[in-house]
CSV table of C-alpha atoms in Angstrom, one decimal:
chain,number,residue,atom,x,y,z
K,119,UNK,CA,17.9,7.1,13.8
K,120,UNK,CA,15.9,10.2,13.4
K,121,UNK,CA,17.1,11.2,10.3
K,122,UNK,CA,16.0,7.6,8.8
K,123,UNK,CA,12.9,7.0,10.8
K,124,UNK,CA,11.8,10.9,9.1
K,125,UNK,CA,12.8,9.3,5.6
K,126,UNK,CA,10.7,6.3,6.2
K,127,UNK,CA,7.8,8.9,7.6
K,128,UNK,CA,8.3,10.9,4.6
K,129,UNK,CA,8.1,7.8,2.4
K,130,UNK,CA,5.0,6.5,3.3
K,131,UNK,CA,2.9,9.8,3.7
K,132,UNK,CA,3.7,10.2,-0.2
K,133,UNK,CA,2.7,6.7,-1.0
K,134,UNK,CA,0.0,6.6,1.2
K,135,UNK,CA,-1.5,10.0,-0.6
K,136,UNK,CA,-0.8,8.7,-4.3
K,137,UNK,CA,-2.7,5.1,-3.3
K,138,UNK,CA,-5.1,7.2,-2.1
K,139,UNK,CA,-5.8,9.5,-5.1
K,140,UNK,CA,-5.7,6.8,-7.4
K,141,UNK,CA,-8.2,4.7,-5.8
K,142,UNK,CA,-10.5,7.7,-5.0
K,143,UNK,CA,-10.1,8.6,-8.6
K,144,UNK,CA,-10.5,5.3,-9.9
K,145,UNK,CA,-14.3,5.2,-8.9
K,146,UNK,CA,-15.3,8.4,-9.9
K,147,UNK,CA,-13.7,7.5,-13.5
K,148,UNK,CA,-15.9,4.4,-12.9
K,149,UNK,CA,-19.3,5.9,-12.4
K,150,UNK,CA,-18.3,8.8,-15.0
K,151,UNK,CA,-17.3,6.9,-17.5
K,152,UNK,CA,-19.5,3.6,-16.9
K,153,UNK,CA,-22.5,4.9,-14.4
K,154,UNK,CA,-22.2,1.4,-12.6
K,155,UNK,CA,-21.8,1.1,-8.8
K,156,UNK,CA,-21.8,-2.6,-9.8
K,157,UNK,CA,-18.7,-2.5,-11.7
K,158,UNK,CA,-17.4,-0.3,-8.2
K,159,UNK,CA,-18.6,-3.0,-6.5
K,160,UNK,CA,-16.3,-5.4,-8.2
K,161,UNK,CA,-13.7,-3.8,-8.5
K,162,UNK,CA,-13.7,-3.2,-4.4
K,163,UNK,CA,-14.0,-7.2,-4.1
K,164,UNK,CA,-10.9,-7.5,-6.5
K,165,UNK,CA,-9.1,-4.9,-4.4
K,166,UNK,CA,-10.3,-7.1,-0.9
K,167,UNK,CA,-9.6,-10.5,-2.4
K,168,UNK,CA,-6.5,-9.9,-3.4
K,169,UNK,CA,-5.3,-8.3,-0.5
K,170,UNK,CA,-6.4,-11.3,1.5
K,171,UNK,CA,-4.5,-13.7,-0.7
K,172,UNK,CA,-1.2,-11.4,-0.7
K,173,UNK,CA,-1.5,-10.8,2.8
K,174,UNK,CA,-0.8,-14.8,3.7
K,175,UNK,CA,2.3,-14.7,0.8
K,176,UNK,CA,3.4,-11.6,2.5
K,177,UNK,CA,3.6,-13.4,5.9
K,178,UNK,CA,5.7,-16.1,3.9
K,179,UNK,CA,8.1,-13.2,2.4
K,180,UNK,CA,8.5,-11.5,5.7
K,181,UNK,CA,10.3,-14.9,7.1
K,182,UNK,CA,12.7,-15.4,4.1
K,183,UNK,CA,13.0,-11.7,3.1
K,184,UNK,CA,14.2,-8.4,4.4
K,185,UNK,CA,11.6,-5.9,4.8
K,186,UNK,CA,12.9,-3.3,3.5
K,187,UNK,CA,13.3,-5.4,-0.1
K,188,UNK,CA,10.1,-6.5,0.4
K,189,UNK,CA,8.9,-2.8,1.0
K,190,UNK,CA,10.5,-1.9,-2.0
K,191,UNK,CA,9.3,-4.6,-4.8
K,192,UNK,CA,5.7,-3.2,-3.5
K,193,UNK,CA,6.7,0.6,-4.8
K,194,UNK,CA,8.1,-1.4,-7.5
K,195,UNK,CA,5.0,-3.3,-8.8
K,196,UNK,CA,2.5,-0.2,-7.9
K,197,UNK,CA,4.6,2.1,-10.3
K,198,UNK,CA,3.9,-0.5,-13.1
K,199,UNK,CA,0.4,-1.8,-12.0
K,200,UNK,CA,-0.5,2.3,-12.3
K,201,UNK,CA,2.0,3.1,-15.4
K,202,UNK,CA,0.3,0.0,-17.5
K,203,UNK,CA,-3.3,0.9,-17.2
K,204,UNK,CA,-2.3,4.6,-17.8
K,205,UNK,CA,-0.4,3.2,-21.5
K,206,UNK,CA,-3.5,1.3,-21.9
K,207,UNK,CA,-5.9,4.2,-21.4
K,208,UNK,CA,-3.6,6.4,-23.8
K,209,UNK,CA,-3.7,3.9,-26.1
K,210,UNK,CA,-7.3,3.2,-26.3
K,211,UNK,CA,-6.8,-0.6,-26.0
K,212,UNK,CA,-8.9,-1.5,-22.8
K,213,UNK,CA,-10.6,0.3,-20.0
K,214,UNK,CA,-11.6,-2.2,-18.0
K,215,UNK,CA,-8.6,-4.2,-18.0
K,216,UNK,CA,-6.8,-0.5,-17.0
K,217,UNK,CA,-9.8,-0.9,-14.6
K,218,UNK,CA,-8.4,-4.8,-12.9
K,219,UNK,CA,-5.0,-3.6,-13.0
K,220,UNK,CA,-5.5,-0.6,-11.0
K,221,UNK,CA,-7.6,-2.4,-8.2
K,222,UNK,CA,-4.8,-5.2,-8.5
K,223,UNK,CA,-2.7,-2.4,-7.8
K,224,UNK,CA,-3.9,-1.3,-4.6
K,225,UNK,CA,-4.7,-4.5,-3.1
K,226,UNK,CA,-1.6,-6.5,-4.1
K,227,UNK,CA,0.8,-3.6,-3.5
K,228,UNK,CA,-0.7,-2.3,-0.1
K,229,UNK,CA,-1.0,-5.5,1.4
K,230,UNK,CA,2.8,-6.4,0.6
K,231,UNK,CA,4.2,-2.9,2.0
K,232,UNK,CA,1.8,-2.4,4.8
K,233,UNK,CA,3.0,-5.8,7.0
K,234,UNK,CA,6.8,-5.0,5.9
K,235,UNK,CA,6.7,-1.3,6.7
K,236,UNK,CA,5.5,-2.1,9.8
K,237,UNK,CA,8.1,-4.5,10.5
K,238,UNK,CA,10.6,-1.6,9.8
K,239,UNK,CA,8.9,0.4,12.0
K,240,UNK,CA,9.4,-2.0,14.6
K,241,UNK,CA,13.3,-1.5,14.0
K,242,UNK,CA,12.9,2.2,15.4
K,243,UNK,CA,11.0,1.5,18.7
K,244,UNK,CA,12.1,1.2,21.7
K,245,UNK,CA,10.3,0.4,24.7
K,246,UNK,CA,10.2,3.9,25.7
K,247,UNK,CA,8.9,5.4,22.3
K,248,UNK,CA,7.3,2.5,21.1
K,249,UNK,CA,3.6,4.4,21.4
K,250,UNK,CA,5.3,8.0,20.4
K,251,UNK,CA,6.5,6.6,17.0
K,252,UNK,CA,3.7,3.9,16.5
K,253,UNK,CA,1.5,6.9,16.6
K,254,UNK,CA,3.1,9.1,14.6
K,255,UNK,CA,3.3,6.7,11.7
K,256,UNK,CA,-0.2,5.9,12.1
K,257,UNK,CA,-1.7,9.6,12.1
K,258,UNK,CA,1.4,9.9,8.5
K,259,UNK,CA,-1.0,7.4,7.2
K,260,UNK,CA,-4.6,8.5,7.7
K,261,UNK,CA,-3.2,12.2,6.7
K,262,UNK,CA,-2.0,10.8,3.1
K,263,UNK,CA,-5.5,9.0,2.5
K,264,UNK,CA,-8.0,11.8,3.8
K,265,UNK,CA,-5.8,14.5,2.2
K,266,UNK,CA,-6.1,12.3,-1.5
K,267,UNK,CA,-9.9,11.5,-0.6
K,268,UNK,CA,-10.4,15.0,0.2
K,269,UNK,CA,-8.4,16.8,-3.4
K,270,UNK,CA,-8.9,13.6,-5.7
K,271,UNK,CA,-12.7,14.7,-6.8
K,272,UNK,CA,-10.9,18.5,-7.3
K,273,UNK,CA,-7.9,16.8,-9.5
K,274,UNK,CA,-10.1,14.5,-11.2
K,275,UNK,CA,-12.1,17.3,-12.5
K,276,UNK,CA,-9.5,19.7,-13.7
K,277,UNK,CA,-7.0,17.5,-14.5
K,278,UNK,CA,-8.4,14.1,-16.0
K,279,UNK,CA,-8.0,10.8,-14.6
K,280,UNK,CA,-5.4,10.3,-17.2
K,281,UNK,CA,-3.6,13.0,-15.3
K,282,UNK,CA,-3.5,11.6,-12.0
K,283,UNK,CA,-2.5,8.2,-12.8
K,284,UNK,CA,0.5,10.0,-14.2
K,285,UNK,CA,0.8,12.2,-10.3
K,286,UNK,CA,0.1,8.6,-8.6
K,287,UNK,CA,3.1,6.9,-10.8
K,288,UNK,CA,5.5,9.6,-10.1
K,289,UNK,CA,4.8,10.0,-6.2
K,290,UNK,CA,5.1,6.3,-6.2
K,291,UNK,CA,8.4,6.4,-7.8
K,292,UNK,CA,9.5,9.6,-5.4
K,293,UNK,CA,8.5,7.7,-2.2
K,294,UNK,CA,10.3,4.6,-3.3
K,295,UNK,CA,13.6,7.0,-3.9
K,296,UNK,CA,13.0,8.0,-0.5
K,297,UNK,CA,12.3,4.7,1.0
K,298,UNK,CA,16.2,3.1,-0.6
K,299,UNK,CA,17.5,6.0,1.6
K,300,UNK,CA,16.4,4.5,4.8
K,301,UNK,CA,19.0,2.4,6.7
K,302,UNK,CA,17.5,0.5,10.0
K,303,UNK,CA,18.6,-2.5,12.2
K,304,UNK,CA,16.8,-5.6,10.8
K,305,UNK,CA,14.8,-7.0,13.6
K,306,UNK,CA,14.8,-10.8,14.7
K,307,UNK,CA,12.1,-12.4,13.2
K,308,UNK,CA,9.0,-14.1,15.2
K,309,UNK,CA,10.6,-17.2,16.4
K,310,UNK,CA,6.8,-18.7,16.7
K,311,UNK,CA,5.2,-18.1,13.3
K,312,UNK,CA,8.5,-19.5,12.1
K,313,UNK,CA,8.2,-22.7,14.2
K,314,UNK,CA,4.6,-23.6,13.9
K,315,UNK,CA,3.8,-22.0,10.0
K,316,UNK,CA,1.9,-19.5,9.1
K,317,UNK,CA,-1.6,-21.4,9.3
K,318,UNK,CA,-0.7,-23.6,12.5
K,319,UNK,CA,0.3,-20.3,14.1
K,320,UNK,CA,-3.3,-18.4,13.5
K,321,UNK,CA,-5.2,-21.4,14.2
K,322,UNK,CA,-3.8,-21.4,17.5
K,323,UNK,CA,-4.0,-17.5,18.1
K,324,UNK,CA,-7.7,-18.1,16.9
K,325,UNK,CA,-8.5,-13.9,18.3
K,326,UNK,CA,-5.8,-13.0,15.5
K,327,UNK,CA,-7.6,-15.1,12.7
K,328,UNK,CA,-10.8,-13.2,14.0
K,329,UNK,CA,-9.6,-9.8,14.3
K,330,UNK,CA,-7.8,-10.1,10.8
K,331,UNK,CA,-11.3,-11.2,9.1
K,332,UNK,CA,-13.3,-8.6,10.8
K,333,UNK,CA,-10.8,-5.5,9.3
């Protein structure tokens, strides 16, 4: 179990990191290239709104789906939602579409592997370590992001932004290498979301609905 729950840790501290230095580096590009907090502005909503939709499919998924392939076709469309706009930028076809894709990106892809990731997780814990590991993941993932917000300003002026959408697609494709190594015990499913349906199920956990709208 160690060996796979430091595969998964490893997994997501590179994924977390490369989302992180591509969306850090998507809105400098966006006020160095276009000098609009308006157009950052948007693309923040497209990044939120989208999340929010994928985020009620994911729930859907998780009941049909094992997490781990779930996990997995999130790496999967992240490596083309960053690889596309990258094409389109080399190609000098369309910024702003490279601009939509990207934020589609981060909000489609995130959204989809944070709720299965978690669900592996899950398959670790025991009541014993439950905090220990829970923890540990956690701190993995707000390393990955300060570190990228922290060098992404440094990379994006020596490199290019070109440059780092090329470091985001290939830590994206590293961490998904790393995440088809990890074996786990699929966890029972949650016998009450399936019962009742996703929207019956937050209607009646009402605090859930509340918390989920206020993050």
């Amino acid at each position: 179990m160690k060996k796979n729950f430091t595969l998964f840790i490893i997994s997501d501290l590179i994924s977390q990191f490369s989302a992180g230095i591509v969306l850090a580096a998507l809105n400098w590009y966006i006020i160095d290239v276009y000098q609009s907090n308006s157009l950052v502005a948007t693309i923040a909503n497209i990044n939120v709104i989208a999340g929010l939709i994928i985020s009620l499919v994911a729930v859907g998924l998780l009941k049909r789906m094992n997490s781990k392939r779930i996990a997995l076709m999130s790496y999967f469309f992240r490596v083309i939602f960053i690889a596309l706009p990258l094409i389109l930028l080399k190609l000098g076809i369309d910024d702003r579409l490279a601009i939509y894709l990207l934020a589609l990106s981060n909000g489609i892809g995130w959204n989809l592997y944070f709720p299965a990731s978690k669900d592996i997780l899950n398959s670790f814990t025991v009541e014993e370590n439950t905090l220990q590991l829970n923890s540990f993941a956690e701190i993995s993932m707000q390393v990955g992001l300060f570190s990228a917000a922290l060098i992404s300003g440094i990379l994006y002026r020596y490199i290019g932004f070109e440059n780092i959408l090329l470091l985001g697609t290939s830590l994206f494709f590293v961490a998904l290498v790393i995440f088809a190594l990890v074996k786990y015990q699929e966890s029972d499913k949650v016998e009450a979301i399936e019962q009742q349906g996703v929207f019956a199920y937050l209607i009646g956990h009402k605090w859930l609905l509340i918390l989920g709208l206020v993050l």
